[in-house]
Coordinates of C-alpha atoms and ligand atoms in Angstrom, one line a residue:
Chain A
X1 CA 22.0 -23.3 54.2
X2 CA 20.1 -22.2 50.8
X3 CA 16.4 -22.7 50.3
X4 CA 15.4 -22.3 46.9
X5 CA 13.1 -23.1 44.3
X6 CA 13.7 -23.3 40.7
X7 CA 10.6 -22.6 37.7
X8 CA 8.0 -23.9 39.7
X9 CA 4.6 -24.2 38.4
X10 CA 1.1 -25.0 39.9
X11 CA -1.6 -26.1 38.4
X12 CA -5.0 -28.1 39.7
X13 CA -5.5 -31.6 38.1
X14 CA -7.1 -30.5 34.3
X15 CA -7.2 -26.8 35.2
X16 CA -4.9 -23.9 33.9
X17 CA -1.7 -23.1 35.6
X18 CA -2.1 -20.6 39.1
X19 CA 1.6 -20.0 38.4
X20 CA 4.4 -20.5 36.3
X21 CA 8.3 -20.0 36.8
X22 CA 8.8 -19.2 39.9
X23 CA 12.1 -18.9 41.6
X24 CA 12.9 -17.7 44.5
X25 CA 15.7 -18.5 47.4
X26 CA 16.3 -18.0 51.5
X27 CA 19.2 -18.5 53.3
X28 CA 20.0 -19.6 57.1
X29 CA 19.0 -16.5 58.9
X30 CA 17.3 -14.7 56.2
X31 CA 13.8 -13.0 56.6
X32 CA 12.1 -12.5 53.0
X33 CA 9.0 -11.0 52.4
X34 CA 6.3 -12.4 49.6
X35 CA 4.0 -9.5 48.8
X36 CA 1.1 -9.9 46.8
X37 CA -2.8 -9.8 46.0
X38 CA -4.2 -12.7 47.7
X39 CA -5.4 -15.5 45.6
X40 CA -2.1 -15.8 43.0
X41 CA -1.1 -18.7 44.8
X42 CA 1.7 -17.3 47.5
X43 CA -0.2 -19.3 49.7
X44 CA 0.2 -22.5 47.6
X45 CA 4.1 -21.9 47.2
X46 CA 4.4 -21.8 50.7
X47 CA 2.9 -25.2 50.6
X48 CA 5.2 -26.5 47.8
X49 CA 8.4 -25.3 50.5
X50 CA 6.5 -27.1 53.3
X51 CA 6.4 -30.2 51.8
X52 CA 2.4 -30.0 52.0
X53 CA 2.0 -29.6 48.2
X54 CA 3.4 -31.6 44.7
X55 CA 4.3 -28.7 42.1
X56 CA 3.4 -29.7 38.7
X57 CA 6.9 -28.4 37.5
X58 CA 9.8 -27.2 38.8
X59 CA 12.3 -28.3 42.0
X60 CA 12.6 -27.6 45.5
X61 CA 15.9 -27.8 47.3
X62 CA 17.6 -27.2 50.6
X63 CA 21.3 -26.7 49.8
X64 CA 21.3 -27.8 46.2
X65 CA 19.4 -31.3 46.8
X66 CA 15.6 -32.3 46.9
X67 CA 14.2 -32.8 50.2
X68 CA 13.6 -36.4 51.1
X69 CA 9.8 -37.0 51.5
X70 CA 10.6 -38.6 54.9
X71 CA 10.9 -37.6 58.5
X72 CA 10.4 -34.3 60.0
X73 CA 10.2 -31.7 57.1
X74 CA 12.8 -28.5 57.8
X75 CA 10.6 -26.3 56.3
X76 CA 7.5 -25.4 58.6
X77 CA 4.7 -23.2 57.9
X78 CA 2.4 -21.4 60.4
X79 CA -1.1 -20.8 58.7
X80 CA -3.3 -17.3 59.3
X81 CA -5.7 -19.4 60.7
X82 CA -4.6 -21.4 63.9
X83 CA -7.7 -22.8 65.0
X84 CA -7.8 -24.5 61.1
X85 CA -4.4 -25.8 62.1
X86 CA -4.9 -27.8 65.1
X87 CA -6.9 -30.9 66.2
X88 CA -10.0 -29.8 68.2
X89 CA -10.4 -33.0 69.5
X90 CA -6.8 -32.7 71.4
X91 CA -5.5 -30.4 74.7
X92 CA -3.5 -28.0 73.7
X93 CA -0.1 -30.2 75.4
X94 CA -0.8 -33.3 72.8
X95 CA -0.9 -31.0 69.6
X96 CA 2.3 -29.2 71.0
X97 CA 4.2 -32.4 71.7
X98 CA 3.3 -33.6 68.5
X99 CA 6.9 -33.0 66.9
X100 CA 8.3 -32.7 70.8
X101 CA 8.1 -31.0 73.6
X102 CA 9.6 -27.3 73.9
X103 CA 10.9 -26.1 76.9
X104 CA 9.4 -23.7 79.4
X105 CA 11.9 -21.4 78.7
X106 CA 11.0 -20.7 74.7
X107 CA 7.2 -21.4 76.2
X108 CA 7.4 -18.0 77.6
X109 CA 9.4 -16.1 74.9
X110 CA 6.9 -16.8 73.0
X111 CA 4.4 -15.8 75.7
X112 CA 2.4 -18.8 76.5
X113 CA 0.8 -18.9 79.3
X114 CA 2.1 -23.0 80.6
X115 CA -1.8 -23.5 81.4
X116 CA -2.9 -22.9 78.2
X117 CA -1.6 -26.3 77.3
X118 CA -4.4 -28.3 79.9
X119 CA -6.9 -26.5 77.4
X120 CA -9.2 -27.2 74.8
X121 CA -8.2 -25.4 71.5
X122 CA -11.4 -23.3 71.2
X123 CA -10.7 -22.1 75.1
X124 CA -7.7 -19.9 73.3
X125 CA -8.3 -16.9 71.5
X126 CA -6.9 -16.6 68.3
X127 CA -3.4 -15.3 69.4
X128 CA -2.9 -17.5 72.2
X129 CA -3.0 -20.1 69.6
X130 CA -1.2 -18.7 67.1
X131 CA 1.7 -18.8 69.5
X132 CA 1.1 -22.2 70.1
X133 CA 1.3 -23.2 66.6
X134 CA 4.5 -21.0 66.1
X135 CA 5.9 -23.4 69.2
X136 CA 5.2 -25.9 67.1
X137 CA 6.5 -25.3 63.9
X138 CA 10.1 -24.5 65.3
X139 CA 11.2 -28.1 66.6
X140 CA 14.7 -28.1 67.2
X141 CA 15.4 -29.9 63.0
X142 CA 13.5 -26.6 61.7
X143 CA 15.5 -24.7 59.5
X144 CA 13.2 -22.7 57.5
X145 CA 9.8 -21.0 58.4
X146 CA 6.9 -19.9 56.5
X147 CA 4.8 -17.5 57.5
X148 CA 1.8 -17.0 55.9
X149 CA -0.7 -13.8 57.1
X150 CA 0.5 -15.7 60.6
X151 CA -0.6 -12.1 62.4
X152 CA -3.4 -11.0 59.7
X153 CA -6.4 -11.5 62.4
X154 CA -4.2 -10.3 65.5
X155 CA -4.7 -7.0 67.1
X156 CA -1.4 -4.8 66.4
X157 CA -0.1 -5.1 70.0
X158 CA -0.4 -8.7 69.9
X159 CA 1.1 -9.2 65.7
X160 CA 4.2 -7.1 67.3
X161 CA 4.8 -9.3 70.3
X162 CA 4.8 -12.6 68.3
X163 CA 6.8 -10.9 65.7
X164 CA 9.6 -9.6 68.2
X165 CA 9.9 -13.0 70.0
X166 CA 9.9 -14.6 66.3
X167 CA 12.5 -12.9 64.8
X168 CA 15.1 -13.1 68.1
X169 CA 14.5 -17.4 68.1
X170 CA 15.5 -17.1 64.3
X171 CA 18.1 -15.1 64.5
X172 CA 19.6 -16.9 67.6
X173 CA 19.3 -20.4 65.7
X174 CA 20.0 -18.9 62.0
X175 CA 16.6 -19.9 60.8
X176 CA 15.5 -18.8 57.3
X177 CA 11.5 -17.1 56.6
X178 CA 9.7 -16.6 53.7
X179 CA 7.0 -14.0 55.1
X180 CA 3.6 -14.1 53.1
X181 CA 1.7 -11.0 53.7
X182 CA -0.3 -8.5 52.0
X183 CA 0.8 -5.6 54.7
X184 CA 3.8 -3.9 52.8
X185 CA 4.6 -2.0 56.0
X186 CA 4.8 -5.1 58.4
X187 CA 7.1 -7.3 55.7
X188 CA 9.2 -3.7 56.0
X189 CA 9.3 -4.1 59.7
X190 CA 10.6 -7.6 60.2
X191 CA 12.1 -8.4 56.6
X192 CA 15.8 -7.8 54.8
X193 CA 14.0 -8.0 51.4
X194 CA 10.9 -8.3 50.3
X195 CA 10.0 -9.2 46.8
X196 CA 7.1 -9.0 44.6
X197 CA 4.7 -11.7 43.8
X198 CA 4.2 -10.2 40.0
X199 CA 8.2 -10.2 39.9
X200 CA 8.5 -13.6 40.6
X201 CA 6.0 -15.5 38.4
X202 CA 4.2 -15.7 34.9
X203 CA 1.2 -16.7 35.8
Chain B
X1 CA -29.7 13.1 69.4
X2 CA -27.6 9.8 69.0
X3 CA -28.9 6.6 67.0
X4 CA -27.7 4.2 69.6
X5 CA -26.3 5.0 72.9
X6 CA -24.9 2.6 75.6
X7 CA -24.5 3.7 78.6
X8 CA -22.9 1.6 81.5
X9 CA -23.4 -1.3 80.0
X10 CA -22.1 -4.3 81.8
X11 CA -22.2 -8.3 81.0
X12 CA -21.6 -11.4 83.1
X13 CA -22.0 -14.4 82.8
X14 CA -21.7 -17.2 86.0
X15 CA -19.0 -20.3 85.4
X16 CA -19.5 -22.7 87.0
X17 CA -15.8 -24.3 88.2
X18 CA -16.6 -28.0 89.2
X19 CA -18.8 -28.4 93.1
X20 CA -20.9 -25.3 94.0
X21 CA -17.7 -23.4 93.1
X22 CA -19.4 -20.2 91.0
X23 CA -17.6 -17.7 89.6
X24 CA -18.8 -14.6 87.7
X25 CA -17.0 -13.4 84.3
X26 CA -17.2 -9.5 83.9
X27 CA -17.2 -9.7 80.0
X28 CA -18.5 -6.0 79.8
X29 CA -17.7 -3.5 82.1
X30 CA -19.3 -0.2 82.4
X31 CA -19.2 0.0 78.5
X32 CA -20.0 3.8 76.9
X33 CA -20.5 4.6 73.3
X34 CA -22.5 6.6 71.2
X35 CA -23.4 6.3 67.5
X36 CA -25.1 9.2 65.3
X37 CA -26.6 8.6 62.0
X38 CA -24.7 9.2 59.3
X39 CA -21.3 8.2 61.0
X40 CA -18.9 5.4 61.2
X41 CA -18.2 4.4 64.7
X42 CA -15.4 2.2 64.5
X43 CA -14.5 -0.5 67.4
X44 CA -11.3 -1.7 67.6
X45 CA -9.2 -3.5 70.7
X46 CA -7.9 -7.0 71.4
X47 CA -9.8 -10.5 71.1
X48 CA -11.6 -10.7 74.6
X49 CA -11.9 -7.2 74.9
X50 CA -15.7 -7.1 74.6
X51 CA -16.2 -6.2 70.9
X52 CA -18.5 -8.8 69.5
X53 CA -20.4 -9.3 73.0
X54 CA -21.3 -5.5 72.4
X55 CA -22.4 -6.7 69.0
X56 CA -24.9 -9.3 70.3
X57 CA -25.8 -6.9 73.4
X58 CA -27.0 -4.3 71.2
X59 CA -28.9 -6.9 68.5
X60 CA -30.6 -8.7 71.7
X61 CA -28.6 -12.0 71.6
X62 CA -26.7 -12.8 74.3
X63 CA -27.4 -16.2 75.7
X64 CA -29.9 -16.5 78.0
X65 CA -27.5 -16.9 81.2
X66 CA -26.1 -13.8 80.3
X67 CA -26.4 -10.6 83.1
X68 CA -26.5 -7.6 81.5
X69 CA -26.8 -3.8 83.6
X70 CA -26.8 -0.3 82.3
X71 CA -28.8 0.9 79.0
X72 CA -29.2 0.3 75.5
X73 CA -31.2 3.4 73.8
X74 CA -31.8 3.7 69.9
X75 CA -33.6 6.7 68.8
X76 CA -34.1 7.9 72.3
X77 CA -35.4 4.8 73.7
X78 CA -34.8 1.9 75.6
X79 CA -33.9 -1.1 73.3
X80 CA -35.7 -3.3 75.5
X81 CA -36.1 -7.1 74.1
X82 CA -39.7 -6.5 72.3
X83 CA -38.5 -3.8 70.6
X84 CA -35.4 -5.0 69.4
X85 CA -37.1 -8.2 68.2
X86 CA -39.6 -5.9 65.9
X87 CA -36.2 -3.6 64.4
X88 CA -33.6 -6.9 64.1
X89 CA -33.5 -7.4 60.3
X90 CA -35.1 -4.3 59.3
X91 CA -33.7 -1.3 61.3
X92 CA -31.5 -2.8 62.8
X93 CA -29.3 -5.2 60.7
X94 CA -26.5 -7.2 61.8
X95 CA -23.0 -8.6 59.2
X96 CA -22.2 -11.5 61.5
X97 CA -18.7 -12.8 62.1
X98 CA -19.5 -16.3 60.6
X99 CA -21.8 -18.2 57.8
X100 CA -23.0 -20.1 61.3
X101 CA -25.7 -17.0 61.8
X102 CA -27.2 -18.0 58.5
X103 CA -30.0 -20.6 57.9
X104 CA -28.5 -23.7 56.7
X105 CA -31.4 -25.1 55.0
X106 CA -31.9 -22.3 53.2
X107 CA -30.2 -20.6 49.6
X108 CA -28.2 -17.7 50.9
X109 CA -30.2 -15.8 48.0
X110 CA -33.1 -15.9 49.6
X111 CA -32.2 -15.3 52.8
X112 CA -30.0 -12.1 51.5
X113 CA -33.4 -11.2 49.7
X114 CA -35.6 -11.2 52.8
X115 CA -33.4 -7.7 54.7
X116 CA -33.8 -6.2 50.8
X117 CA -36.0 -3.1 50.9
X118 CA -37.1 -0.8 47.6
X119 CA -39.4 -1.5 45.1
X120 CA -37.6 -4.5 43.3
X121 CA -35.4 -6.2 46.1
X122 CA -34.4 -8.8 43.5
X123 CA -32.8 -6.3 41.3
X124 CA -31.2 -4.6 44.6
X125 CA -29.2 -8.2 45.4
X126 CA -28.3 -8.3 42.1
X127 CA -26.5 -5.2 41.9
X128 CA -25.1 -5.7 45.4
X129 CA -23.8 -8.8 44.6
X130 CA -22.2 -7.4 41.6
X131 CA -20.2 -5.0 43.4
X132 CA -18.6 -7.8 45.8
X133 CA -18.1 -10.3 42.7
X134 CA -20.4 -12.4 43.6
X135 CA -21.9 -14.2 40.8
X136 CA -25.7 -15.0 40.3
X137 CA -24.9 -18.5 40.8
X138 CA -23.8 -17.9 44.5
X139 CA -27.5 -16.5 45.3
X140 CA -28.2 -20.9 45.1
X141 CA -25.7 -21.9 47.3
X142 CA -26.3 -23.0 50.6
X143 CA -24.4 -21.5 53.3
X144 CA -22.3 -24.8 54.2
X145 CA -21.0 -24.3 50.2
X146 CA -19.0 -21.0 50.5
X147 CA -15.6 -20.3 50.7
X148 CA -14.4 -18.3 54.1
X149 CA -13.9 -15.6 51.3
X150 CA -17.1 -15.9 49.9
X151 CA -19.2 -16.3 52.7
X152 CA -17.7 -12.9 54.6
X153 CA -19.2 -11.1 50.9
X154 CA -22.5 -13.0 51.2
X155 CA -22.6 -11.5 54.9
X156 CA -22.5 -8.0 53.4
X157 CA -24.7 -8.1 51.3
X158 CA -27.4 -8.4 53.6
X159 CA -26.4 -5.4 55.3
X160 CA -25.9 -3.5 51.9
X161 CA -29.1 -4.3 50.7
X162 CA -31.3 -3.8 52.9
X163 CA -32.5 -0.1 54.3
X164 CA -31.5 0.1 57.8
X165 CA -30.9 2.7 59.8
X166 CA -28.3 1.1 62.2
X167 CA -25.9 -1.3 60.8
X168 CA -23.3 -3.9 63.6
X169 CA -20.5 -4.8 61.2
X170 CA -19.0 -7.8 63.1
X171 CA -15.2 -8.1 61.7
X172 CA -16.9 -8.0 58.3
X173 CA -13.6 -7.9 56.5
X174 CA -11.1 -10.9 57.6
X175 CA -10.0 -13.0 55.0
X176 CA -11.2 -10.9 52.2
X177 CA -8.9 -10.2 49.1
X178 CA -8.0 -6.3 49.1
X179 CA -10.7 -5.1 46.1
X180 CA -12.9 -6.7 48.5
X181 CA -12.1 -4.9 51.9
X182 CA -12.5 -2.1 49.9
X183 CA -15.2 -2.3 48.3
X184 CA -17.0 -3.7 51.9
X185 CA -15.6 -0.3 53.2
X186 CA -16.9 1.9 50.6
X187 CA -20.4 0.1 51.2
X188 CA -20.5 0.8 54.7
X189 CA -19.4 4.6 53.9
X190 CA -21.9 4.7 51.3
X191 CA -24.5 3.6 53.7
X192 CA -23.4 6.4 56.6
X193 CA -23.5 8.5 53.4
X194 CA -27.2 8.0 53.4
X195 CA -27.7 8.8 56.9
X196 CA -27.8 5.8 58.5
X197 CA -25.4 4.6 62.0
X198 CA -22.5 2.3 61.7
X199 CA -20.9 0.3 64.0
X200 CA -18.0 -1.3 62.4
X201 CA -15.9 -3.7 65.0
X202 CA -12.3 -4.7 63.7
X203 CA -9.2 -5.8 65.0
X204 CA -7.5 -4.0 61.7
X205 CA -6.8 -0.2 63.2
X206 CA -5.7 0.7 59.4
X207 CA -8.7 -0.7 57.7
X208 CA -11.1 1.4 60.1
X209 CA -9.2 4.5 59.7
X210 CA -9.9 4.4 56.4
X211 CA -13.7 5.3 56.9
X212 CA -14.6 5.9 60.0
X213 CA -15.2 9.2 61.9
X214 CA -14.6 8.4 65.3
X215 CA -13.0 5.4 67.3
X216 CA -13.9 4.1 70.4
X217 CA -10.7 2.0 71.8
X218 CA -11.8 -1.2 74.2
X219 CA -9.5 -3.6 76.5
X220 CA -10.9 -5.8 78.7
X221 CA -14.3 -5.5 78.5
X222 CA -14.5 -1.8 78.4
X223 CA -14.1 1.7 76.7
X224 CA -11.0 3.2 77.6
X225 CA -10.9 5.6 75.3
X226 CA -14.1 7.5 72.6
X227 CA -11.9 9.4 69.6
X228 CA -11.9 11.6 66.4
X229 CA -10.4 9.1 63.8
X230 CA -8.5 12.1 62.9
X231 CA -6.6 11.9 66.2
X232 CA -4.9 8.6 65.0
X233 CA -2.2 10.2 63.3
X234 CA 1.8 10.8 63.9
X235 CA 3.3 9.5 67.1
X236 CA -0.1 8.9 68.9
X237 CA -0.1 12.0 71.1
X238 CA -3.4 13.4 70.1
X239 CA -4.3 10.1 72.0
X240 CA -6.0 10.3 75.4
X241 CA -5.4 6.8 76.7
X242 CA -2.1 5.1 77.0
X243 CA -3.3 1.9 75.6
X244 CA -4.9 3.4 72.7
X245 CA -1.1 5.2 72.0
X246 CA 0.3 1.5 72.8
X247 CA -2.1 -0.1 70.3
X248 CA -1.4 2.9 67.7
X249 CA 2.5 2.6 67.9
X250 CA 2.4 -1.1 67.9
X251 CA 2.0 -0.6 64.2
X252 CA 4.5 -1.6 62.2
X253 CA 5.0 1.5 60.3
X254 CA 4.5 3.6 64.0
X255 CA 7.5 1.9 65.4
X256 CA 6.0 -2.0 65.6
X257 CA 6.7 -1.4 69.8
X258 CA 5.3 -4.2 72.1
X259 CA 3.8 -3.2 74.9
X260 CA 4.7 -6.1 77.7
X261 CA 2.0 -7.9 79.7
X262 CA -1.5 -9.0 78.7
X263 CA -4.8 -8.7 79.2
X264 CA -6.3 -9.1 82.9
X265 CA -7.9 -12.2 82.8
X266 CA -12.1 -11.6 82.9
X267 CA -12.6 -13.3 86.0
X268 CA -9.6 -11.8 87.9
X269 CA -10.1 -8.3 87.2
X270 CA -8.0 -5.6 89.4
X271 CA -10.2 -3.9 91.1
X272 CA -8.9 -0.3 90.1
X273 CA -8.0 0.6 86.7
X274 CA -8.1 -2.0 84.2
X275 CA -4.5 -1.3 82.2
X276 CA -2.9 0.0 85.5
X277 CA -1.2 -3.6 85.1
X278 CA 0.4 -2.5 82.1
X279 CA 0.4 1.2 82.0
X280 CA 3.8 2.7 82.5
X281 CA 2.7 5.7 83.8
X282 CA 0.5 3.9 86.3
X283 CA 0.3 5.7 90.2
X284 CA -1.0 4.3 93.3
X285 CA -4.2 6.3 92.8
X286 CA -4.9 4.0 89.6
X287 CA -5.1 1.0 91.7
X288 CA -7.2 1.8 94.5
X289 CA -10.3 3.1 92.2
X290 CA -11.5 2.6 88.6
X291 CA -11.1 5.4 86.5
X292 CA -14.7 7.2 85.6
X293 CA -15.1 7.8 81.4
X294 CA -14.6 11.6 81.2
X295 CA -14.0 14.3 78.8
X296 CA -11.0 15.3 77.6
X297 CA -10.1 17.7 74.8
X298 CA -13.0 17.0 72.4
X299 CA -12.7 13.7 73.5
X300 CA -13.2 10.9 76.0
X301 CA -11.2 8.9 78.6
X302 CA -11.3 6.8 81.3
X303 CA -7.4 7.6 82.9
X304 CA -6.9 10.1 85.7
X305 CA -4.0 11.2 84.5
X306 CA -5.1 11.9 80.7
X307 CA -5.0 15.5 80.3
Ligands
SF4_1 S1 -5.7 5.5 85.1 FE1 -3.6 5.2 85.6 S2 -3.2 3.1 85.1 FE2 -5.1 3.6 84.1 S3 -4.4 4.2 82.1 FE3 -4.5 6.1 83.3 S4 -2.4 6.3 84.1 FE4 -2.6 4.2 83.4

């Protein structure tokens, strides 16, 4: 499978473009890493992929055709920010069966703890939700990740644990990752190639 | 003579867990650290391994329930509630983690303006704000108005303009664009510079390296290890503590390794040394008894077997 994106642009109702021709592709089982300054809109092609986001111009498609609009989206994205990305309101077991339930077994590659999911999201700290939002984002239908600065607030012990069990569930089930990060070194680390933000786009 | 020095210092607070069921967190546990002016003492360690608590303890606001043992000195006194409460702001300044420790009826202008010392604090914010990219404009926002981005610069500023001698940088850099960490960085460096104390608490090992003079390494809810910056370099074995080497080579240029297990749990904490859980070269010895912080080349520890 082939995601790509052909000359996408961006651009806010009435304001000036954030980017402009942008292409870019990942295939099954591919990790490739999106360097860049913050702020040039990585974050917002990521959203574009996810299905979270219009562009203004230019296609997305998975295997040469557009992505229908409906039903569970094969491209997931994990934010840097977990406790933006979850319902506070909800235990940590509603948000988690949201797409469906995983089982224990890929619970505890990923290193969650199975009473974690009987708590409240602000009982976590930021890592043991970040794993819970990783859960989520690789339903069994997900063939593409994005990861966007998903280990930027994590202590380095803690970015290397999710990383390790990360990249062994996408290799096992030939899942594709863009990785967004600003930390040359990690997209090094977990990537086959990492390209550029300033190669990709005119903006 | 150190700026700040903590010595012992232990937290607790009591949960209650449903009936008369009480049950007491250690969040701090016999915590040690020294700051001198004109250095940065960088913090680093997992989330729940004390670092913001530390924060409050030394700024005098922990929540009432709190139980706190051991001493707090700052200029060779006891930083004992009435005295903190007369140096918070002036002294003593604090760059929270979050907008929430702002007034949020009030322009963060003005609020920045009241920790500005010198003979025109109006022109001092202006240039301060300046540096981070803050426009004017920002100076009439209320807090609830900024960006995450924006708000961590806002927090800065207070610290950078005002004249104090001890400055608690609470993850001041999260979320930031890179010309910002930087520039937040070479503030705080700036302000060492000058002679006063920093103590800069991060989770980023790299982005403290880059200015600090010493490190002090904590996991769950205590020092485990006090180091030269300078001994965070090559494989880690300048190190003294084997979580500090863990935490080092868990880097993803130092080998991106991940050391198995995780933290104890703060209400369920072994009752000898704290990482003998996870420490591969752990002994029977490092069960039965915690580990005392001592020193070891130029350095300190708390392992028995650092050497
Ligand atoms: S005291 Fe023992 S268990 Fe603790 S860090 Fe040292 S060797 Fe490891």
């Amino acid at each position: 499978m082939l995601l790509e994106c052909r000359n996408l642009a961006y651009r806010y109702p009435g304001g000036p473009y954030v980017f402009l021709g942008v292409s870019l592709s990942v295939a099954s089982g591919e990790a490739v890493g999106l360097i860049g300054p913050s702020g040039c809109g990585k974050t917002t092609l990521g959203r574009i992929l996810a299905g979270y986001a219009a562009a203004a111009e230019g296609t997305v498609l998975l295997d040469g055709k557009p992505i229908p609009p409906k039903g569970y989206h094969p491209v997931q994205m994990v934010f840097q920010h977990p406790e933006k990305a979850v319902n506070p309101r909800w235990r940590l077991r509603r948000t988690l069966a949201e797409s469906r339930m995983p089982e224990a077994a890929e619970l505890r590659r990923l290193g969650i703890d199975e009473a974690w999911l009987d708590r409240w999201p602000h009982e976590l700290s930021a890592g043991e939700l970040q794993r819970i939002c990783i859960a989520r984002a690789l339903g069994p239908r997900t063939r593409f990740l994005i990861a966007d600065e998903m280990t930027a607030m994590l202590d380095a012990i803690t970015q290397a644990r999710i990383w390790h069990a990360v990249l062994a569930i996408a290799k096992e089930r030939a899942i594709g990752m863009l990785v967004i990060t600003h930390d040359r070194a990690l997209a090094e680390a977990v990537c086959d190639r990492v390209v550029t933000w300033d190669r990709l786009s005119i903006g | 003579m150190p700026l700040l020095e903590v010595n012992n210092l232990s937290v607790a607070f009591a949960r209650y867990a449903g009936g008369f069921q009480r049950r007491m967190e250690q969040a701090i546990v016999g915590l040690d650290l020294s700051v001198e002016a004109g250095e940065i003492v960088a913090v680093i360690g997992s989330s729940g391994s004390g670092k913001s608590l530390l924060a409050h303890a030394v700024l005098g606001i922990l929540p009432g329930h709190a139980q706190v043992t051991g001493t707090i000195q700052y200029d060779g006194e006891p930083l004992n509630e009435r005295r903190i409460a007369a140096l918070r702001g002036n002294e003593i300044v604090l760059v929270p983690q979050s907008v929430s420790f702002l007034d949020p009826l009030q322009r963060v202008g003005a609020q920045v303006r009241t920790t500005a010392r010198g003979t025109d604090p109006t022109a001092t914010v202006r240039s301060v704000f300046k540096r981070l990219r803050l426009a004017e404009a920002v100076g009439r926002l209320f807090p609830f108005q900024l960006s995450g981005g924006m708000a961590r610069r806002v927090l800065v500023s207070t610290a950078a303009v005002s004249a104090a001698r001890l400055i608690v940088a609470d993850e001041p850099t999260p979320g930031m664009q890179a010309e910002d960490v930087n520039e937040t960085l070479s503030m705080l460096r700036e302000m060492a510079d000058k002679g006063s104390g920093v103590l800069l608490i991060t989770h980023d090992i790299e982005a403290a390296l880059r200015v600090a003079d010493k490190v002090a390494v904590f996991y769950a809810g205590t020092t485990v290890e006090l180091a030269k910056a300078a001994d965070f370099a090559g494989d880690g074995s300048n190190l003294r503590h084997p979580y500090s080497r863990a935490l080092w080579q868990a880097l993803p240029r130092n080998g991106f390794k991940p050391l198995p297990g995780t933290q104890p749990s703060q209400d369920e904490l072994p009752s000898g040394c704290l990482f003998a859980p996870r420490c591969p070269f752990a002994t029977e010895a490092c069960s039965a008894e915690r580990p005392a912080i001592r020193e070891v080349r130029g350095g300190w520890t708390r392992c028995f077997h650092a050497s």
